[in-house]
Coordinates of C-alpha atoms and ligand atoms in Angstrom, one line a residue:
Chain A
M1 CA 19.7 6.3 -39.6
D2 CA 20.4 6.7 -43.4
G3 CA 24.2 6.3 -44.2
R4 CA 23.6 10.0 -46.2
R5 CA 26.6 12.7 -46.6
A6 CA 25.6 15.0 -48.9
I7 CA 22.5 16.1 -50.2
P8 CA 22.5 17.4 -54.2
H9 CA 20.6 19.9 -55.0
I10 CA 19.5 20.2 -58.7
A11 CA 18.4 23.9 -60.6
A12 CA 16.7 21.2 -62.4
D13 CA 15.7 24.7 -65.2
S14 CA 19.1 24.4 -65.9
C15 CA 19.6 20.6 -67.1
K16 CA 19.5 20.0 -70.3
G17 CA 18.9 15.8 -69.5
C18 CA 22.2 14.6 -71.1
G19 CA 22.3 11.6 -68.5
L20 CA 26.0 12.5 -67.8
C21 CA 25.6 12.3 -63.8
L22 CA 23.6 9.8 -63.9
S23 CA 26.7 7.7 -65.6
V24 CA 29.3 8.3 -63.2
C25 CA 26.8 8.7 -59.8
P26 CA 28.4 5.5 -57.7
E27 CA 25.2 5.4 -56.1
N28 CA 22.5 5.4 -58.0
V29 CA 21.6 8.7 -55.9
L30 CA 19.6 10.0 -59.1
A31 CA 17.1 9.5 -62.4
I32 CA 15.8 11.1 -65.1
E33 CA 11.6 10.7 -65.1
A34 CA 10.4 11.3 -68.5
A35 CA 7.1 12.6 -67.5
Q36 CA 8.7 16.6 -66.5
V37 CA 9.6 18.6 -68.6
N38 CA 11.6 22.3 -67.7
L39 CA 11.3 25.2 -69.3
K40 CA 14.0 24.6 -71.6
G41 CA 11.9 21.5 -73.0
Y42 CA 14.3 19.0 -72.1
F43 CA 13.5 16.2 -68.9
P44 CA 15.5 17.4 -66.1
V45 CA 17.3 15.2 -63.6
S46 CA 16.0 14.2 -60.4
V47 CA 16.9 12.9 -57.1
K48 CA 15.7 9.4 -56.5
A49 CA 17.6 8.2 -53.3
E50 CA 18.6 11.1 -51.8
E51 CA 19.7 8.9 -49.1
N52 CA 22.6 7.3 -51.2
C53 CA 24.4 10.0 -52.0
I54 CA 27.6 10.2 -50.5
G55 CA 29.1 13.6 -51.7
C56 CA 31.6 11.9 -53.8
L57 CA 30.2 15.9 -56.9
S58 CA 31.0 13.6 -59.4
C59 CA 27.5 14.2 -60.8
A60 CA 29.2 17.8 -60.2
L61 CA 32.3 17.7 -62.0
I62 CA 31.2 16.3 -64.8
C63 CA 28.1 18.7 -65.3
P64 CA 28.2 20.7 -68.1
D65 CA 26.0 23.2 -67.4
V66 CA 26.5 23.5 -63.6
V67 CA 23.0 22.1 -62.4
F68 CA 24.3 20.7 -59.3
T69 CA 25.0 22.3 -55.7
I70 CA 26.0 19.3 -53.4
E71 CA 25.9 20.5 -49.0
R72 CA 27.4 17.6 -47.2
I73 CA 26.0 16.3 -43.6
D74 CA 28.6 17.4 -40.8
D75 CA 28.3 14.5 -38.3
H76 CA 29.6 16.4 -35.7
L77 CA 27.0 19.8 -36.2
E78 CA 23.9 16.9 -36.7
G79 CA 24.5 15.1 -33.5
R80 CA 25.3 11.5 -36.3
D81 CA 27.7 9.8 -35.1
E82 CA 29.2 7.4 -37.3
Chain B
M1 CA 26.0 21.5 -43.3
S2 CA 28.5 23.0 -45.7
V3 CA 28.5 23.8 -49.3
I4 CA 30.6 21.3 -50.6
F5 CA 30.2 22.4 -54.9
K6 CA 28.4 25.4 -56.4
K7 CA 29.0 27.4 -58.9
T8 CA 31.6 29.7 -59.5
T9 CA 31.8 33.2 -60.0
G10 CA 33.8 32.9 -62.7
L11 CA 30.8 32.2 -64.9
T12 CA 27.7 34.3 -65.1
E13 CA 24.1 33.5 -65.2
A14 CA 23.4 33.1 -68.1
A15 CA 22.2 29.5 -70.0
T16 CA 24.6 28.4 -72.8
H17 CA 24.0 27.1 -75.8
Y18 CA 25.7 24.4 -76.2
C19 CA 24.1 20.8 -77.0
P20 CA 23.0 18.4 -74.0
G21 CA 26.4 16.9 -73.3
C22 CA 28.6 18.9 -74.9
T23 CA 31.9 19.2 -72.9
H24 CA 32.6 23.3 -73.7
G25 CA 30.6 23.2 -70.6
I26 CA 32.4 21.1 -68.4
A27 CA 35.8 23.4 -70.0
H28 CA 34.3 27.1 -69.8
R29 CA 33.3 26.1 -65.0
L30 CA 37.1 24.8 -65.3
V31 CA 38.5 28.3 -66.6
G32 CA 35.7 30.1 -64.6
E33 CA 36.7 28.0 -61.0
A34 CA 40.9 28.4 -61.4
L35 CA 40.4 32.0 -62.4
E36 CA 38.1 32.2 -58.5
E37 CA 40.1 30.7 -57.3
L38 CA 43.3 32.3 -58.2
G39 CA 41.3 35.8 -57.5
L40 CA 42.0 36.8 -61.0
L41 CA 38.4 37.9 -62.2
G42 CA 39.0 41.3 -62.4
D43 CA 42.0 41.0 -63.8
T44 CA 41.6 38.9 -66.6
I45 CA 40.7 39.7 -70.2
G46 CA 39.6 36.3 -72.1
C47 CA 39.9 36.1 -76.1
A48 CA 37.1 34.4 -77.6
S49 CA 36.8 32.2 -80.9
V50 CA 35.1 31.1 -83.5
G51 CA 33.7 27.7 -82.7
C52 CA 30.6 26.7 -81.3
S53 CA 32.1 28.9 -78.6
I54 CA 31.9 32.0 -80.5
F55 CA 29.7 33.0 -77.6
S56 CA 31.8 32.5 -74.7
Y57 CA 32.4 36.3 -73.8
N58 CA 28.3 35.8 -72.1
Y59 CA 29.8 33.2 -70.5
F60 CA 32.6 33.6 -68.6
N61 CA 32.6 36.6 -65.7
V62 CA 35.6 38.3 -67.2
D63 CA 36.6 41.2 -69.5
M64 CA 36.0 39.4 -73.1
I65 CA 37.2 40.0 -76.8
E66 CA 35.3 38.2 -79.9
C67 CA 38.6 37.6 -82.4
S68 CA 38.3 36.3 -86.3
H69 CA 38.5 32.9 -86.8
G70 CA 42.0 31.7 -85.7
R71 CA 43.1 34.9 -84.5
A72 CA 42.9 34.5 -80.8
P73 CA 46.5 34.3 -80.2
A74 CA 47.3 37.0 -82.2
V75 CA 44.7 39.7 -80.3
A76 CA 46.3 38.5 -77.0
T77 CA 49.8 38.8 -78.2
G78 CA 48.2 42.6 -78.4
I79 CA 46.4 43.0 -75.1
K80 CA 49.2 41.0 -73.3
R81 CA 51.9 43.5 -74.3
T82 CA 49.5 46.2 -73.7
V83 CA 48.6 45.6 -71.1
P84 CA 50.8 43.0 -69.4
D85 CA 49.6 43.4 -65.6
K86 CA 46.2 41.5 -67.2
T87 CA 45.5 37.7 -67.1
V88 CA 44.8 36.7 -71.0
F89 CA 44.1 33.7 -72.5
T90 CA 42.2 32.2 -75.5
Y91 CA 40.5 29.7 -76.0
Q92 CA 39.6 28.2 -79.1
G93 CA 38.1 24.7 -80.8
D94 CA 40.2 22.7 -82.9
G95 CA 38.8 24.1 -85.9
D96 CA 40.0 27.8 -84.7
L97 CA 43.7 26.5 -83.6
A98 CA 44.7 23.9 -85.1
A99 CA 43.4 24.3 -89.0
I100 CA 42.8 28.1 -90.2
G101 CA 44.8 29.9 -86.5
T102 CA 47.6 27.5 -87.2
A103 CA 50.0 30.1 -88.2
E104 CA 49.4 32.1 -84.8
I105 CA 49.3 30.1 -82.8
V106 CA 52.7 28.9 -83.4
H107 CA 53.8 32.4 -83.0
A108 CA 52.8 32.9 -80.0
A109 CA 54.3 29.9 -79.2
H110 CA 57.3 30.4 -80.7
R111 CA 57.7 33.9 -79.4
G112 CA 57.0 32.9 -76.6
E113 CA 53.3 35.1 -75.6
N114 CA 53.2 35.3 -71.5
I115 CA 49.1 34.0 -72.3
T116 CA 47.3 31.0 -71.8
V117 CA 45.5 28.9 -74.4
I118 CA 43.2 26.8 -73.7
F119 CA 43.0 24.1 -76.5
I120 CA 39.2 22.5 -76.9
N121 CA 40.2 19.7 -79.2
N122 CA 37.0 17.6 -80.1
A123 CA 38.1 16.7 -83.7
I124 CA 35.9 17.8 -86.3
Y125 CA 34.1 21.8 -86.5
G126 CA 31.3 21.5 -84.9
M127 CA 29.3 24.8 -84.8
T128 CA 29.5 24.4 -89.1
G129 CA 28.0 21.2 -88.9
G130 CA 30.5 18.3 -88.2
Q131 CA 33.4 18.4 -91.0
M132 CA 36.4 17.4 -90.8
A133 CA 39.4 18.9 -89.0
P134 CA 42.5 18.5 -88.7
T135 CA 42.4 16.3 -85.8
T136 CA 39.6 14.2 -87.3
L137 CA 41.3 10.3 -86.2
P138 CA 41.5 7.8 -89.0
G139 CA 38.8 5.9 -89.7
Q140 CA 36.0 9.1 -87.7
K141 CA 33.4 9.9 -90.2
A142 CA 32.8 13.8 -90.5
T143 CA 30.2 15.1 -93.8
T144 CA 33.1 15.6 -95.3
A145 CA 34.2 12.3 -94.5
P146 CA 31.1 10.4 -94.5
A147 CA 32.9 7.0 -95.2
G148 CA 35.6 7.9 -92.7
R149 CA 39.2 9.9 -92.7
I150 CA 40.7 8.5 -95.0
A151 CA 44.7 9.0 -94.1
E152 CA 46.1 8.2 -97.5
F153 CA 44.1 10.7 -98.6
S154 CA 44.0 13.3 -95.4
G155 CA 46.4 12.8 -93.6
R156 CA 47.3 11.4 -89.9
P157 CA 45.8 14.0 -87.9
L158 CA 47.8 16.9 -86.6
K159 CA 49.3 16.4 -82.7
M160 CA 49.2 20.2 -81.8
S161 CA 50.5 20.2 -78.5
E162 CA 53.3 17.9 -79.1
M163 CA 54.1 20.0 -82.3
L164 CA 54.1 23.2 -79.6
A165 CA 56.1 21.6 -77.0
E166 CA 58.7 21.4 -79.6
V167 CA 58.7 25.4 -80.6
P168 CA 61.6 26.7 -77.6
G169 CA 59.4 30.0 -77.3
A170 CA 56.5 27.4 -75.1
A171 CA 57.1 27.1 -71.0
Y172 CA 54.0 24.7 -70.7
V173 CA 51.7 22.3 -73.0
E174 CA 49.8 19.7 -70.8
R175 CA 47.1 17.4 -72.3
V176 CA 44.3 16.6 -70.4
S177 CA 41.1 14.9 -70.7
L178 CA 36.9 15.6 -70.2
H179 CA 35.6 12.6 -70.0
H180 CA 35.4 11.2 -66.3
P181 CA 35.3 13.3 -63.1
K182 CA 38.6 11.9 -61.9
Y183 CA 39.9 13.3 -65.4
I184 CA 38.0 16.9 -64.6
R185 CA 39.8 16.9 -61.2
K186 CA 43.4 16.7 -63.3
A187 CA 42.4 19.3 -66.0
K188 CA 41.4 21.2 -63.5
K189 CA 44.8 21.4 -61.9
A190 CA 46.2 21.8 -65.8
I191 CA 44.1 24.9 -65.8
L192 CA 45.1 26.5 -62.5
K193 CA 49.2 25.4 -63.5
G194 CA 48.7 27.0 -67.4
F195 CA 47.6 30.8 -65.0
T196 CA 50.3 30.7 -62.3
C197 CA 52.7 30.2 -65.3
Q198 CA 51.2 33.1 -67.3
L199 CA 51.4 34.8 -63.5
A200 CA 55.0 33.7 -63.0
K201 CA 56.0 35.1 -66.4
G202 CA 56.4 32.0 -67.2
G203 CA 55.9 32.4 -71.3
F204 CA 53.9 30.3 -73.1
A205 CA 50.9 27.9 -72.0
M206 CA 48.9 25.8 -73.5
V207 CA 46.5 23.3 -72.3
E208 CA 44.8 20.4 -74.6
L209 CA 41.1 19.8 -73.1
L210 CA 40.4 16.3 -74.9
S211 CA 36.8 17.4 -75.6
T212 CA 33.6 15.7 -77.2
C213 CA 31.3 16.8 -79.4
P214 CA 28.2 14.2 -79.5
T215 CA 26.1 16.4 -81.7
G216 CA 28.8 16.0 -84.2
W217 CA 29.6 12.0 -84.1
G218 CA 26.1 11.2 -83.8
L219 CA 25.9 9.5 -80.7
D220 CA 24.5 10.1 -77.5
P221 CA 26.3 12.4 -74.3
V222 CA 27.2 9.0 -72.6
E223 CA 28.2 6.9 -75.7
A224 CA 30.6 10.4 -76.9
M225 CA 32.6 10.4 -73.2
E226 CA 33.4 6.5 -74.3
W227 CA 34.0 7.1 -77.4
L228 CA 36.3 9.9 -76.1
E229 CA 38.1 6.9 -74.0
A230 CA 38.4 4.3 -76.1
N231 CA 39.8 6.2 -79.1
M232 CA 41.1 10.2 -78.6
I233 CA 43.2 9.0 -76.0
P234 CA 45.5 6.2 -78.1
Y235 CA 46.5 8.9 -80.4
Y236 CA 46.3 11.5 -77.7
P237 CA 48.0 10.3 -74.8
L238 CA 47.9 12.6 -71.7
G239 CA 50.4 13.9 -69.8
V240 CA 52.9 17.5 -69.7
L241 CA 54.3 17.7 -72.6
K242 CA 56.7 20.7 -71.2
T243 CA 57.0 22.0 -68.5
P244 CA 59.0 25.4 -66.7
E245 CA 60.8 24.4 -63.5
E246 CA 60.1 26.7 -61.3
V247 CA 56.0 26.7 -61.8
Ligands
TPP301 C1 37.8 33.1 -92.2 C2 35.8 31.8 -91.7 N1 36.0 30.7 -91.8 C3 35.7 30.0 -92.4 C4 34.3 29.9 -91.0 C5 33.5 29.0 -91.1 N2 33.5 28.3 -89.8 C6 33.1 28.8 -88.4 S1 33.7 27.7 -86.9 C7 34.5 26.4 -88.0 C8 35.3 26.0 -87.2 C9 35.1 25.2 -85.6 O1 35.2 24.3 -85.0 P1 36.0 24.2 -84.1 O2 37.1 25.0 -83.8 O3 36.8 22.5 -83.7 O4 35.0 24.4 -82.9 P2 33.8 23.6 -82.6 O5 32.6 24.0 -83.4 O6 34.7 22.5 -82.8 O7 33.5 24.1 -81.2 C10 34.3 27.8 -89.2 C11 35.3 26.1 -90.1 C12 34.2 31.3 -90.9 N3 33.7 31.2 -89.2 N4 35.1 32.3 -90.8
SF4_302 S1 28.2 13.9 -54.5 FE1 28.5 12.1 -55.6 S2 26.8 10.2 -54.6 FE2 25.7 12.0 -54.4 S3 24.3 11.9 -56.1 FE3 26.5 13.2 -57.0 S4 27.6 11.3 -58.1 FE4 25.7 10.7 -57.0
SF4_303 S1 25.0 16.2 -66.0 FE1 23.8 18.1 -65.7 S2 22.3 18.8 -67.4 FE2 23.1 16.7 -68.0 S3 21.8 15.9 -67.1 FE3 22.6 16.1 -65.1 S4 21.8 17.7 -64.3 FE4 21.1 17.8 -66.6
SF4_304 S1 27.7 20.8 -82.3 FE1 28.6 20.0 -81.0 S2 30.4 20.9 -80.3 FE2 29.1 22.3 -80.6 S3 28.0 23.0 -78.9 FE3 27.3 21.1 -79.9 S4 27.9 19.5 -79.0 FE4 29.1 21.2 -78.3

């Protein structure tokens, strides 16, 4: 069982690759891969370690382009006791 | 599974024209969220100004009007006095509010106009290519101050919030910062208060948001946030400068 609490969803084509979300994520969930280019021509952020997300919302709060939607995993609903 | 963060309906679907990492986008989202949470979408009129946020009328999901440079508080005054039941706000940069529009903002505060002012202080003129603003810090480089602002020559930067808090007609003035998620949460609270002050007919409310202009500053977005924290906050201290008792 992993420690995953939340899932960050990324609207990659809205991302401008500014890196602010990476700089504030406490769990190193996010990455920018120079291999990918989005519709706007930026290198978008992607999720590299989804299992580490604690749902702190820091990425979503600092993103100037509202790229993130965050879902919390409800342990009791998912049958995952602490 | 439950959604704990999603895009506010206070913003349109339009992608912004702002540079990567520009905090205008964060400020827009906070205003949109505040209006949505207060149930004011559909009942709000925003006054866009001149500066990089000139197209903000495309991004806020409310009725918007474009004002000439610095004149948003005068336009907002006319609108609010004509339709006092509407929520009216201005969204202005420091070139707009603290330079060409100084008279308008001072006298809107002086008259105690019941409007909410969102003041984006990024210490530079972003739109026109990074010229010195009245808010540019001593030593800070700008295209019109290539060696950095010299206080003896150009004066020391204007502290608009301190100045306006001294105006008797101003009801609520707070300075917040957008450099970190913890501070962004506080900024949201201040913006909410700026609007509830208007709903309570409290009078003139202004929230100053310390902001970055990575492009004009010649820094990457993360460095710009660090520069803001290290240089702007010491000169422009955060906090409430004036608050009405009842809000
Ligand atoms: C009457 C008039 N004078 C000057 C200008 C040129 N001008 C456009 S934006 C601007 C300043 C913008 O700076 P700021 O308000 O700080 O906004 P930012 O672009 O940094 O967000 C100036 C001087 C203008 N458009 N109209
Ligand atoms: S919610 Fe927090 S932990 Fe999860 S990706 Fe965003 S910043 Fe990282
Ligand atoms: S903060 Fe937003 S725009 Fe910037 S890299 Fe992250 S997701 Fe992309
Ligand atoms: S020039 Fe500066 S203020 Fe304007 S959009 Fe770019 S970073 Fe933002």
